[in-house]
Short mmCIF file of C-alpha atoms in Angstrom, two decimals:
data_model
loop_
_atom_site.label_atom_id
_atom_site.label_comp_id
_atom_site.label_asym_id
_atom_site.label_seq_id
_atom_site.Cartn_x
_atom_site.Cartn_y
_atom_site.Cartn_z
CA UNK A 145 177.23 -15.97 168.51
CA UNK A 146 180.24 -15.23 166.77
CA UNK A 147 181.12 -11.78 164.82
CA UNK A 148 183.84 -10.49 162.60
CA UNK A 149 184.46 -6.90 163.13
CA UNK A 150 186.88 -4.78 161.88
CA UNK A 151 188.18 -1.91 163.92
CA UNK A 152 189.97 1.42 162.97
CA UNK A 153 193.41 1.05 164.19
CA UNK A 154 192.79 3.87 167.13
CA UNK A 155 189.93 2.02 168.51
CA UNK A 156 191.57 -0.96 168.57
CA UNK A 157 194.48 0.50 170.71
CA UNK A 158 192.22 2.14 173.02
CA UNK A 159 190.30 -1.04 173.78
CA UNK A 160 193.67 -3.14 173.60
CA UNK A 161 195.28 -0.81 176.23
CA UNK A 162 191.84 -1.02 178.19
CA UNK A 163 191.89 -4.68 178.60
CA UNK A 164 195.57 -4.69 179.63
CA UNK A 165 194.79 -2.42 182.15
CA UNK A 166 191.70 -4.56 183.87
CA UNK A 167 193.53 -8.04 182.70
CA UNK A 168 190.67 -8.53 180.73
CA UNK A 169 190.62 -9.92 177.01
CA UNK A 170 189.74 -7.78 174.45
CA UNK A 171 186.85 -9.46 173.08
CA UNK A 172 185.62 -9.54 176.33
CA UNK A 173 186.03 -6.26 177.12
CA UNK A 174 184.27 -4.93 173.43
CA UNK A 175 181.36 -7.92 174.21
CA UNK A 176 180.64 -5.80 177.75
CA UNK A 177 180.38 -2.44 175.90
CA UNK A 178 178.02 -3.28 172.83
CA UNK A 179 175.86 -5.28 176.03
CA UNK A 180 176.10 -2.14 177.75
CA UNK A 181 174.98 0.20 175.19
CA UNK A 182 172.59 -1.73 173.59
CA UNK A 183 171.02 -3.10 176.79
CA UNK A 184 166.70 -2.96 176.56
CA UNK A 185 167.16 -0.60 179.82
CA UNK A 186 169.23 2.15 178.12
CA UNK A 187 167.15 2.51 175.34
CA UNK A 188 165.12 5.82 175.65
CA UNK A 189 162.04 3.88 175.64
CA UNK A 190 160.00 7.44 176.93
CA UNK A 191 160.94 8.93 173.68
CA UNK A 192 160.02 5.78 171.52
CA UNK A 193 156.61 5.49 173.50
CA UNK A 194 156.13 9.44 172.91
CA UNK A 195 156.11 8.67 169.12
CA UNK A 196 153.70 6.10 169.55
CA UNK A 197 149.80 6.70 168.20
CA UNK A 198 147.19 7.05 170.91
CA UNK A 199 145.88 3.56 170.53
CA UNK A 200 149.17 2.04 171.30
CA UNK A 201 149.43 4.02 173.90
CA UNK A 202 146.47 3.17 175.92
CA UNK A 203 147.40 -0.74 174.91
CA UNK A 204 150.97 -0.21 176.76
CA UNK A 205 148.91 1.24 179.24
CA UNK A 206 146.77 -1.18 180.07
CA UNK A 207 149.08 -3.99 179.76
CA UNK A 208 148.87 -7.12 181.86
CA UNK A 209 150.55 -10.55 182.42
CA UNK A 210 148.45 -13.39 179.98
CA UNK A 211 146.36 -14.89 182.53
CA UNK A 212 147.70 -18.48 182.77
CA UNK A 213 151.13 -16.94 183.25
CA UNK A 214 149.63 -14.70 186.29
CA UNK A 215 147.56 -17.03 187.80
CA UNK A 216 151.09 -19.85 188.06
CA UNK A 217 153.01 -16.90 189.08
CA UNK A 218 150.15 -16.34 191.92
CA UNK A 219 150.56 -20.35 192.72
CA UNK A 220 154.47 -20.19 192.84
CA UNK A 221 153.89 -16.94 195.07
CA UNK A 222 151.89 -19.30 197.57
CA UNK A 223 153.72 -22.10 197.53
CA UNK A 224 156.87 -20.24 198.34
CA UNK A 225 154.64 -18.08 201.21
CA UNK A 226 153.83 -21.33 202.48
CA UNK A 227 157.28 -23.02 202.50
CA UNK A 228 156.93 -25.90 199.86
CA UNK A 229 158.55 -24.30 196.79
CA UNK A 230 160.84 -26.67 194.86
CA UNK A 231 164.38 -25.03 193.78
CA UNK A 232 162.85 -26.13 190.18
CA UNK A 233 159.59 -24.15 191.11
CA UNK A 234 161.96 -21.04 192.67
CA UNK A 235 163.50 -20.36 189.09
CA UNK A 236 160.44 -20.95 187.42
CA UNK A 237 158.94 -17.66 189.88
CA UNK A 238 162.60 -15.65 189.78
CA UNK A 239 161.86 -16.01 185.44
CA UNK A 240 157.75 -14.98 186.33
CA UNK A 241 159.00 -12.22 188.10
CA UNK A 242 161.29 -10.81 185.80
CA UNK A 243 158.65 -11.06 183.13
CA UNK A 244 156.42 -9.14 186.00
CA UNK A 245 158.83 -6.89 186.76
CA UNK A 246 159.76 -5.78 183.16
CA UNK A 247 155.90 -5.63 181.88
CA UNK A 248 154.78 -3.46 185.14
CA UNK A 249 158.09 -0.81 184.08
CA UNK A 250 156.69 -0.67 180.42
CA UNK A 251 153.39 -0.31 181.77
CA UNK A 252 154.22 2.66 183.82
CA UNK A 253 155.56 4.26 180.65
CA UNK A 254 152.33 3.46 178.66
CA UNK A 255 150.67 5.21 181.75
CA UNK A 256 153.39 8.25 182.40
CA UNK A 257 152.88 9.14 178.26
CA UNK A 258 148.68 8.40 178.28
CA UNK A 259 148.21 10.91 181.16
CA UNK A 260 151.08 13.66 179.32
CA UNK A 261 148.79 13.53 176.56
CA UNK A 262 145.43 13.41 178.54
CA UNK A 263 143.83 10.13 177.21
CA UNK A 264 143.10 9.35 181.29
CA UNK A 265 143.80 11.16 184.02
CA UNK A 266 144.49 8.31 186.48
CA UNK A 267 145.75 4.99 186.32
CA UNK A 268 142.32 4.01 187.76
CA UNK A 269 140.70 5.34 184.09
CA UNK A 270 142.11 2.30 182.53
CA UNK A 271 140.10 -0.83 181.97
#
């Protein structure tokens, strides 16, 4: 995607002088900050989830992969355990198991914010 931004002169410098440092251009080297601060991971997402009503909570909580997408990733995970997994099949698991690995780390903040605010008192409390 293309955008038209105008910078104050300063900033403009800064980054310009930046990029001839790394020999980098500049739009690459403003696309690779706005990524970096805007990436999912370095949003406070503990603070977001804190303002978050008690029902919400306990649905973050109890989150889990939709079935049909758990039980492939579970087929995938034996067919690569077993030696048979296509290179098509091995990016279809590396996408299930970012999906995995990103639901289980919002999960754990459902859980981390339902226990602070005693709505279980163990991750075995939820359904």
């Amino acid at each position: 995607m293309e955008v038209t931004v105008n910078l104050p002169e300063n900033i403009y410098r800064n980054v310009s002088a930046l990029a001839l440092k790394t020999s980098r251009e500049v739009e690459d080297v403003i696309a690779d900050r706005i990524e970096a601060d805007f990436c999912v991971e370095n949003i406070d997402n503990e603070k977001l989830v804190a303002s978050w009503p008690d029902a919400d909570v306990l649905e973050l909580a109890n989150l889990n992969l939709p079935e049909a997408q758990s039980e492939r990733m579970s087929e995938l995970l034996n067919r690569q355990q077993e030696g048979v997994i296509s290179n098509v099949e091995k990016s279809e698991l590396e996408i299930y198991m970012e999906i995995y690995n990103h639901a289980t780390v919002r999960k754990s903040k459902g859980i981390l914010e339902a226990v602070k605010r005693g709505l279980i008192t163990s991750p075995a409390d939820l359904r």
